[in-house]
Amino acid sequence: MFSWYRGSALTVIYLSDVVESSDQALLLSQWFRRGWTLQELLAAKVIRLYKKDWSPFSQSAAFNHKNVAEILVALESATGIQKSYLKFYCPSVEHPRMKLRWALRRVTKEKEDEAYCLMGIFGFTMPVTYGEGHHAFSRLLMEIMKRTGDATLLDWIGEPSTLNSCLPSSPRCFSDDPILMGVDGPPPPVLSFALAVKVIYVFKGAIRRARDSSHLQDGHNASQGLSIDRSDVNGAPRIASIPSNQSIFSLRRSTSFPFEGSEIIPLAKLLEKPPRPYSLNPEIHITVRCFVHEVLWLYFTPVSGSYYCRADGIQPFSLVTSEKLKTFSTDHRSPSRYLLVRTWDPRLSYDSSHVYHTTMPLLRQRLKNPFCAMLLERCHDGQFRRVSTRKRIVAELELFPPQTYGVRSLDLQ
């Protein structure tokens, strides 16, 4: 359907509930609350908006209402979509979380159409099977995840899919605004992923030389805000060692049980060759690469209706969930039932240009900043299940991470 509207000479948009030409009228129009009209608006190159009495929404001399600045401003306000995308949109999987949020307040008659109406937006197709319910959206998300390594797709709240606890059940699970947590935002939409890959390929040699020449300068800039010890192994600047009486998170049991066979990827390797944040397999299991912290104690506070938690190396935090969790305080001799994890985000390894690798001090500074976390519950088969929450879990490290801090791979079901 997207290609059909893209090939049209003119798309007429009849707003049956709009009687006056105002931003507020567009904001309240039901046309902007329907799932299928999203791709009609984005795909069409030439549009004309008409009110209930079939009079033009704008009296501008411009025939194409996408060329009328006032209308673009009103459409941006009504849809939450940037004017640059409204004027001309090219289907792609770039910035998927942002695009999924475009469908937040849109409704469809059939549950499956929440996913099917977005296929054209992302530029791919998948089998249409009415009757599968929210599994359609889970399949859509998995197709997007196969094509992109965007860690923000794991930043959601609400009801999980029955296919996998790591997948949300609808676009409404992305209702929270994106939170950068110390990571620079995505590049401007005009820079496509394909173009970025070509740039990186062409300048690969230059990037390597630039990293060597700018290493000391970046390390000097970062050291102004951090205490630096330049006697690191492999010569990289590092944060000064922490006294033994201020020992950073020991990850007591997280370094062994239950991670047999799960090798840790230290910070140095994460900088050298940033891995994808997740991988998928045919059994609908998702392997997530994440920083792992064992939950030491957890109890419920009836007054606030939330759980109060403490994880190894993490400042105390709270979470709100409709699930009934098992409260406990560990005795440090048996493994905890729950893990607090931070999904690895490759953007942590790059500077604001998204081309050059960042420095070790800056990576550690970013890791020390508050971050979005997931609570995982250990299952009997050695895999993990994500605990659904009604609000984001925002956590923060107690101290700056040491050189041994790293990422592990966990299988979620």
Short mmCIF file of C-alpha atoms in Angstrom, two decimals:
data_model
loop_
_atom_site.label_atom_id
_atom_site.label_comp_id
_atom_site.label_asym_id
_atom_site.label_seq_id
_atom_site.Cartn_x
_atom_site.Cartn_y
_atom_site.Cartn_z
CA MET A 1 0.00 0.00 0.00
CA PHE A 2 2.89 2.36 0.69
CA SER A 3 4.17 2.02 -2.89
CA TRP A 4 0.64 2.59 -4.21
CA TYR A 5 0.37 5.95 -2.44
CA ARG A 6 3.96 6.82 -3.34
CA GLY A 7 3.10 6.39 -7.02
CA SER A 8 -0.07 8.50 -6.88
CA ALA A 9 -0.19 11.87 -8.63
CA LEU A 10 -2.39 13.33 -5.89
CA THR A 11 -3.67 12.09 -2.52
CA VAL A 12 -6.83 13.77 -1.25
CA ILE A 13 -7.22 13.76 2.53
CA TYR A 14 -10.81 14.34 3.61
CA LEU A 15 -11.09 15.39 7.25
CA SER A 16 -14.75 14.73 8.02
CA ASP A 17 -14.51 16.08 11.57
CA VAL A 18 -12.60 19.29 10.83
CA VAL A 19 -14.76 22.41 10.40
CA GLU A 20 -12.12 25.13 10.78
CA SER A 21 -8.55 25.60 9.63
CA SER A 22 -6.59 25.48 12.87
CA ASP A 23 -3.82 23.46 14.46
CA GLN A 24 -6.18 22.40 17.24
CA ALA A 25 -8.70 21.05 14.72
CA LEU A 26 -6.02 18.85 13.13
CA LEU A 27 -4.82 17.72 16.53
CA LEU A 28 -8.31 16.46 17.41
CA SER A 29 -9.11 14.91 14.04
CA GLN A 30 -9.68 11.15 14.06
CA TRP A 31 -7.91 10.85 10.72
CA PHE A 32 -4.63 11.16 12.60
CA ARG A 33 -5.65 8.40 15.02
CA ARG A 34 -6.05 5.64 12.41
CA GLY A 35 -3.26 3.17 11.83
CA TRP A 36 -3.44 2.90 8.06
CA THR A 37 -3.52 6.66 7.43
CA LEU A 38 0.06 7.01 8.69
CA GLN A 39 1.59 5.58 5.54
CA GLU A 40 -0.92 7.50 3.39
CA LEU A 41 0.43 10.72 4.87
CA LEU A 42 4.10 9.76 4.59
CA ALA A 43 4.06 7.98 1.22
CA ALA A 44 2.13 10.56 -0.81
CA LYS A 45 4.30 13.16 -2.52
CA VAL A 46 1.40 15.52 -3.25
CA ILE A 47 -1.50 15.95 -0.81
CA ARG A 48 -4.45 18.27 -0.43
CA LEU A 49 -6.39 18.51 2.83
CA TYR A 50 -10.15 19.20 2.77
CA LYS A 51 -12.46 20.05 5.63
CA LYS A 52 -15.90 18.66 6.38
CA ASP A 53 -17.57 20.96 3.83
CA TRP A 54 -14.98 20.01 1.20
CA SER A 55 -13.33 23.40 1.27
CA PRO A 56 -9.50 23.37 1.21
CA PHE A 57 -7.87 23.39 4.63
CA SER A 58 -5.51 26.08 3.40
CA GLN A 59 -6.11 29.00 1.05
CA SER A 60 -2.46 29.02 0.01
CA ALA A 61 -1.67 29.32 -3.67
CA ALA A 62 0.52 26.22 -3.43
CA PHE A 63 -1.29 23.19 -4.84
CA ASN A 64 0.70 20.69 -2.78
CA HIS A 65 -0.10 21.20 0.88
CA LYS A 66 3.22 19.59 1.80
CA ASN A 67 4.81 22.76 0.47
CA VAL A 68 2.81 25.02 2.79
CA ALA A 69 4.90 25.86 5.86
CA GLU A 70 1.88 26.52 8.11
CA ILE A 71 0.34 23.14 7.25
CA LEU A 72 3.61 21.30 7.89
CA VAL A 73 3.81 22.90 11.33
CA ALA A 74 0.22 21.86 12.05
CA LEU A 75 0.85 18.31 10.79
CA GLU A 76 3.97 18.03 12.93
CA SER A 77 1.94 19.08 15.97
CA ALA A 78 -0.86 16.62 15.17
CA THR A 79 1.35 13.61 14.41
CA GLY A 80 4.58 14.15 16.35
CA ILE A 81 6.51 13.57 13.11
CA GLN A 82 9.31 15.93 12.09
CA LYS A 83 8.58 18.22 9.14
CA SER A 84 11.51 16.78 7.19
CA TYR A 85 9.89 13.32 7.27
CA LEU A 86 6.44 14.71 6.46
CA LYS A 87 7.67 16.51 3.38
CA PHE A 88 9.48 13.49 1.95
CA TYR A 89 9.85 10.13 3.62
CA CYS A 90 12.04 7.25 2.46
CA PRO A 91 11.14 3.83 3.93
CA SER A 92 13.92 2.34 6.07
CA VAL A 93 14.64 0.69 9.41
CA GLU A 94 16.70 3.64 10.63
CA HIS A 95 15.70 5.06 14.03
CA PRO A 96 13.06 2.33 14.54
CA ARG A 97 11.97 3.35 18.05
CA MET A 98 11.17 6.86 16.87
CA LYS A 99 9.05 5.50 14.01
CA LEU A 100 7.23 3.03 16.24
CA ARG A 101 6.27 5.97 18.46
CA TRP A 102 4.55 7.57 15.46
CA ALA A 103 1.88 4.86 15.85
CA LEU A 104 1.41 5.31 19.60
CA ARG A 105 -2.03 6.92 19.51
CA ARG A 106 -3.22 5.25 16.33
CA VAL A 107 -5.79 2.48 16.41
CA THR A 108 -6.81 -0.27 14.00
CA LYS A 109 -9.91 -2.41 13.78
CA GLU A 110 -7.88 -5.61 13.81
CA LYS A 111 -5.10 -6.18 16.33
CA GLU A 112 -2.80 -7.52 13.63
CA ASP A 113 -3.06 -4.30 11.63
CA GLU A 114 -1.06 -2.50 14.32
CA ALA A 115 1.91 -4.27 12.73
CA TYR A 116 0.78 -4.67 9.13
CA CYS A 117 0.14 -0.94 8.67
CA LEU A 118 3.79 -0.25 9.58
CA MET A 119 5.46 -2.62 7.10
CA GLY A 120 5.63 0.04 4.40
CA ILE A 121 7.11 2.55 6.83
CA PHE A 122 10.07 0.25 7.43
CA GLY A 123 10.39 -0.84 3.81
CA PHE A 124 9.84 -4.59 4.03
CA THR A 125 7.04 -7.13 3.90
CA MET A 126 6.20 -10.21 5.93
CA PRO A 127 3.47 -12.87 5.76
CA VAL A 128 0.03 -11.56 6.73
CA THR A 129 -1.84 -13.93 9.04
CA TYR A 130 -5.04 -12.54 10.53
CA GLY A 131 -5.89 -14.28 13.77
CA GLU A 132 -2.37 -14.19 15.24
CA GLY A 133 -3.16 -11.17 17.43
CA HIS A 134 -0.22 -9.30 18.95
CA HIS A 135 2.18 -11.91 17.56
CA ALA A 136 2.07 -9.85 14.36
CA PHE A 137 3.73 -6.92 16.12
CA SER A 138 6.29 -9.25 17.68
CA ARG A 139 7.16 -10.60 14.24
CA LEU A 140 7.43 -7.05 12.90
CA LEU A 141 9.82 -6.12 15.68
CA MET A 142 11.94 -9.21 15.09
CA GLU A 143 12.23 -8.34 11.41
CA ILE A 144 13.40 -4.85 12.39
CA MET A 145 15.87 -6.29 14.90
CA LYS A 146 17.33 -8.56 12.22
CA ARG A 147 18.02 -5.53 10.06
CA THR A 148 19.37 -3.16 12.70
CA GLY A 149 21.36 -3.32 15.91
CA ASP A 150 19.37 -0.61 17.66
CA ALA A 151 19.48 -1.20 21.42
CA THR A 152 16.61 1.25 22.03
CA LEU A 153 14.17 -1.42 20.78
CA LEU A 154 14.62 -3.07 24.19
CA ASP A 155 13.61 0.15 25.96
CA TRP A 156 9.89 -0.38 26.49
CA ILE A 157 7.32 -0.79 29.25
CA GLY A 158 3.99 -2.59 29.55
CA GLU A 159 2.68 -5.95 28.39
CA PRO A 160 5.24 -8.34 26.85
CA SER A 161 4.63 -10.67 23.95
CA THR A 162 3.82 -14.31 24.63
CA LEU A 163 6.42 -15.22 22.00
CA ASN A 164 9.30 -13.81 24.02
CA SER A 165 9.39 -11.74 27.21
CA CYS A 166 11.96 -9.44 25.60
CA LEU A 167 9.46 -8.33 22.94
CA PRO A 168 6.64 -5.82 23.54
CA SER A 169 3.07 -6.59 22.53
CA SER A 170 2.19 -3.30 20.79
CA PRO A 171 3.58 0.11 19.72
CA ARG A 172 2.06 1.60 22.89
CA CYS A 173 4.82 -0.08 24.88
CA PHE A 174 7.15 2.62 23.52
CA SER A 175 5.13 5.40 25.16
CA ASP A 176 8.07 6.76 27.15
CA ASP A 177 10.10 9.51 25.51
CA PRO A 178 13.58 8.40 24.43
CA ILE A 179 16.15 8.92 27.13
CA LEU A 180 19.78 9.29 26.08
CA MET A 181 21.36 8.56 29.47
CA GLY A 182 24.66 10.16 28.53
CA VAL A 183 24.80 8.71 25.01
CA ASP A 184 24.76 11.09 22.08
CA GLY A 185 21.58 10.90 20.05
CA PRO A 186 21.18 9.38 16.57
CA PRO A 187 22.60 11.21 13.57
CA PRO A 188 20.29 13.52 11.61
CA PRO A 189 17.72 11.65 9.48
CA VAL A 190 19.24 12.98 6.26
CA LEU A 191 22.29 10.74 6.82
CA SER A 192 21.25 7.24 5.79
CA PHE A 193 22.73 4.09 7.27
CA ALA A 194 24.01 3.02 3.86
CA LEU A 195 25.79 6.34 3.40
CA ALA A 196 27.33 6.07 6.87
CA VAL A 197 28.67 2.60 6.02
CA LYS A 198 30.26 3.95 2.83
CA VAL A 199 31.86 6.82 4.72
CA ILE A 200 33.30 4.46 7.31
CA TYR A 201 34.62 2.17 4.56
CA VAL A 202 36.25 4.94 2.53
CA PHE A 203 37.90 6.55 5.53
CA LYS A 204 38.85 3.37 7.36
CA GLY A 205 42.56 4.07 7.12
CA ALA A 206 42.10 7.69 8.07
CA ILE A 207 40.02 6.73 11.09
CA ARG A 208 42.74 4.41 12.37
CA ARG A 209 45.36 7.13 12.06
CA ALA A 210 43.03 9.71 13.62
CA ARG A 211 42.42 7.45 16.62
CA ASP A 212 46.17 7.18 17.22
CA SER A 213 46.78 10.90 16.87
CA SER A 214 43.76 12.08 18.87
CA HIS A 215 44.07 9.51 21.66
CA LEU A 216 46.22 11.64 23.92
CA GLN A 217 44.23 14.80 23.28
CA ASP A 218 40.91 13.12 24.06
CA GLY A 219 42.38 11.48 27.11
CA HIS A 220 43.58 14.90 28.32
CA ASN A 221 40.13 16.46 27.84
CA ALA A 222 38.38 13.62 29.63
CA SER A 223 40.87 13.70 32.48
CA GLN A 224 39.75 17.20 33.42
CA GLY A 225 36.55 15.71 34.81
CA LEU A 226 37.96 12.40 36.05
CA SER A 227 40.93 11.22 38.03
CA ILE A 228 43.19 9.51 35.50
CA ASP A 229 45.98 6.99 35.96
CA ARG A 230 48.06 6.66 32.78
CA SER A 231 49.73 3.42 33.81
CA ASP A 232 46.95 1.27 32.33
CA VAL A 233 47.82 -2.04 30.68
CA ASN A 234 47.94 -1.43 26.84
CA GLY A 235 48.66 2.27 27.50
CA ALA A 236 45.07 3.50 27.61
CA PRO A 237 44.18 6.22 30.14
CA ARG A 238 42.17 4.85 33.02
CA ILE A 239 40.36 6.00 36.10
CA ALA A 240 42.52 5.99 39.20
CA SER A 241 42.37 2.78 41.19
CA ILE A 242 39.83 2.64 43.99
CA PRO A 243 41.05 2.00 47.53
CA SER A 244 40.35 -1.47 48.85
CA ASN A 245 37.96 -0.13 51.48
CA GLN A 246 35.87 1.34 48.64
CA SER A 247 35.82 -1.82 46.54
CA ILE A 248 33.68 -1.44 43.45
CA PHE A 249 30.92 -3.96 42.74
CA SER A 250 32.43 -7.39 43.09
CA LEU A 251 29.79 -9.23 41.08
CA ARG A 252 30.24 -11.99 43.62
CA ARG A 253 28.19 -14.73 42.02
CA SER A 254 27.67 -13.00 38.67
CA THR A 255 31.23 -13.85 37.64
CA SER A 256 30.54 -17.58 37.81
CA PHE A 257 27.12 -19.06 38.42
CA PRO A 258 24.95 -19.06 36.31
CA PHE A 259 27.16 -17.97 33.41
CA GLU A 260 29.09 -21.09 32.56
CA GLY A 261 30.06 -20.80 28.91
CA SER A 262 29.18 -17.10 28.81
CA GLU A 263 32.43 -15.26 28.24
CA ILE A 264 32.80 -11.71 29.44
CA ILE A 265 33.71 -9.02 26.89
CA PRO A 266 35.80 -6.39 28.70
CA LEU A 267 35.61 -2.67 28.02
CA ALA A 268 38.77 -2.62 25.91
CA LYS A 269 37.30 -5.14 23.46
CA LEU A 270 33.96 -3.32 23.44
CA LEU A 271 35.81 -0.24 22.25
CA GLU A 272 37.91 -2.10 19.72
CA LYS A 273 35.07 -4.03 18.10
CA PRO A 274 31.60 -3.09 19.40
CA PRO A 275 29.24 -6.10 19.17
CA ARG A 276 25.57 -5.98 18.31
CA PRO A 277 23.34 -5.60 21.38
CA TYR A 278 21.39 -8.76 20.60
CA SER A 279 21.02 -11.71 18.24
CA LEU A 280 17.99 -13.80 17.29
CA ASN A 281 17.54 -17.50 16.58
CA PRO A 282 14.74 -19.56 14.98
CA GLU A 283 13.41 -20.73 18.36
CA ILE A 284 12.25 -17.17 19.18
CA HIS A 285 15.00 -16.93 21.77
CA ILE A 286 16.90 -13.66 21.94
CA THR A 287 20.48 -13.47 23.12
CA VAL A 288 21.07 -10.09 24.74
CA ARG A 289 24.54 -8.72 25.41
CA CYS A 290 24.42 -6.82 28.67
CA PHE A 291 26.18 -5.68 31.81
CA VAL A 292 24.97 -7.96 34.62
CA HIS A 293 24.33 -7.14 38.28
CA GLU A 294 22.90 -9.62 40.74
CA VAL A 295 19.95 -8.43 42.82
CA LEU A 296 20.93 -8.66 46.49
CA TRP A 297 17.61 -7.84 48.08
CA LEU A 298 14.12 -6.90 47.03
CA TYR A 299 11.05 -5.96 49.05
CA PHE A 300 7.60 -4.51 48.41
CA THR A 301 6.48 -1.11 49.73
CA PRO A 302 2.65 -1.05 50.00
CA VAL A 303 2.48 2.74 50.40
CA SER A 304 4.04 3.44 47.00
CA GLY A 305 2.96 0.18 45.37
CA SER A 306 6.50 -0.41 44.14
CA TYR A 307 9.39 -2.74 44.82
CA TYR A 308 12.56 -1.41 46.39
CA CYS A 309 15.71 -3.15 45.20
CA ARG A 310 19.44 -3.29 45.62
CA ALA A 311 21.75 -4.91 43.07
CA ASP A 312 25.48 -5.56 43.27
CA GLY A 313 27.33 -2.33 42.42
CA ILE A 314 24.09 -0.42 41.78
CA GLN A 315 22.56 2.38 43.82
CA PRO A 316 19.19 1.42 45.39
CA PHE A 317 16.33 1.75 42.91
CA SER A 318 12.61 1.09 42.68
CA LEU A 319 10.40 -0.56 40.08
CA VAL A 320 6.67 -0.79 39.41
CA THR A 321 5.22 -4.00 38.01
CA SER A 322 1.90 -5.80 37.88
CA GLU A 323 3.72 -9.09 38.47
CA LYS A 324 4.10 -10.51 41.96
CA LEU A 325 7.81 -10.82 42.66
CA LYS A 326 9.43 -12.99 45.31
CA THR A 327 10.86 -10.68 47.98
CA PHE A 328 14.09 -11.67 49.70
CA SER A 329 17.40 -10.56 51.12
CA THR A 330 20.31 -12.72 50.00
CA ASP A 331 22.82 -14.25 52.38
CA HIS A 332 25.61 -14.19 49.74
CA ARG A 333 25.75 -17.99 49.66
CA SER A 334 23.04 -18.87 47.17
CA PRO A 335 22.43 -17.35 43.72
CA SER A 336 19.80 -14.66 43.44
CA ARG A 337 16.60 -15.30 41.56
CA TYR A 338 16.82 -11.93 39.80
CA LEU A 339 19.40 -10.02 37.77
CA LEU A 340 19.49 -6.33 36.90
CA VAL A 341 21.00 -5.84 33.45
CA ARG A 342 21.92 -2.98 31.19
CA THR A 343 21.72 -3.74 27.48
CA TRP A 344 24.93 -3.03 25.62
CA ASP A 345 24.49 -0.08 23.24
CA PRO A 346 27.14 0.23 20.47
CA ARG A 347 26.69 4.03 20.55
CA LEU A 348 28.61 3.99 23.82
CA SER A 349 31.76 3.16 21.84
CA TYR A 350 31.57 6.11 19.46
CA ASP A 351 31.91 9.86 19.71
CA SER A 352 29.26 12.35 18.58
CA SER A 353 30.22 11.90 14.91
CA HIS A 354 29.29 8.18 15.10
CA VAL A 355 32.45 7.43 13.08
CA TYR A 356 35.36 7.66 15.50
CA HIS A 357 35.73 5.39 18.51
CA THR A 358 35.60 7.16 21.85
CA THR A 359 38.22 6.95 24.60
CA MET A 360 38.24 4.67 27.62
CA PRO A 361 37.67 7.52 30.14
CA LEU A 362 34.65 8.76 28.19
CA LEU A 363 33.22 5.24 27.94
CA ARG A 364 33.53 4.81 31.69
CA GLN A 365 31.93 8.20 32.26
CA ARG A 366 28.98 7.21 30.07
CA LEU A 367 28.61 3.91 31.90
CA LYS A 368 28.53 5.77 35.21
CA ASN A 369 25.60 7.91 34.05
CA PRO A 370 22.02 6.79 34.87
CA PHE A 371 20.72 4.16 32.46
CA CYS A 372 17.58 2.20 31.52
CA ALA A 373 17.72 -1.30 32.99
CA MET A 374 15.83 -4.59 32.76
CA LEU A 375 14.99 -6.97 35.58
CA LEU A 376 15.46 -10.61 34.60
CA GLU A 377 14.19 -13.70 36.39
CA ARG A 378 16.13 -16.93 36.21
CA CYS A 379 14.22 -19.85 34.68
CA HIS A 380 14.73 -23.55 35.40
CA ASP A 381 16.32 -24.24 31.99
CA GLY A 382 19.18 -21.78 32.56
CA GLN A 383 17.62 -19.06 30.45
CA PHE A 384 16.05 -15.83 31.66
CA ARG A 385 12.71 -14.08 31.46
CA ARG A 386 12.25 -10.34 31.40
CA VAL A 387 9.99 -9.00 34.16
CA SER A 388 7.48 -6.56 32.66
CA THR A 389 7.24 -3.15 34.33
CA ARG A 390 4.76 -0.30 34.16
CA LYS A 391 7.51 2.30 34.45
CA ARG A 392 11.10 2.46 33.32
CA ILE A 393 13.74 1.09 35.64
CA VAL A 394 16.35 3.82 35.93
CA ALA A 395 19.54 2.72 37.68
CA GLU A 396 23.03 4.06 38.27
CA LEU A 397 26.38 2.53 39.17
CA GLU A 398 27.71 3.29 42.64
CA LEU A 399 31.23 3.96 41.36
CA PHE A 400 33.03 4.33 38.05
CA PRO A 401 33.38 0.92 36.37
CA PRO A 402 36.81 -0.78 36.50
CA GLN A 403 38.73 -2.17 33.54
CA THR A 404 37.33 -5.65 34.27
CA TYR A 405 33.73 -4.47 33.87
CA GLY A 406 32.22 -6.04 30.79
CA VAL A 407 29.35 -7.55 28.85
CA ARG A 408 27.91 -11.07 28.99
CA SER A 409 25.48 -12.85 26.68
CA LEU A 410 22.21 -14.01 28.21
CA ASP A 411 19.47 -16.04 26.51
CA LEU A 412 15.98 -14.61 27.04
CA GLN A 413 12.76 -16.49 26.43
#
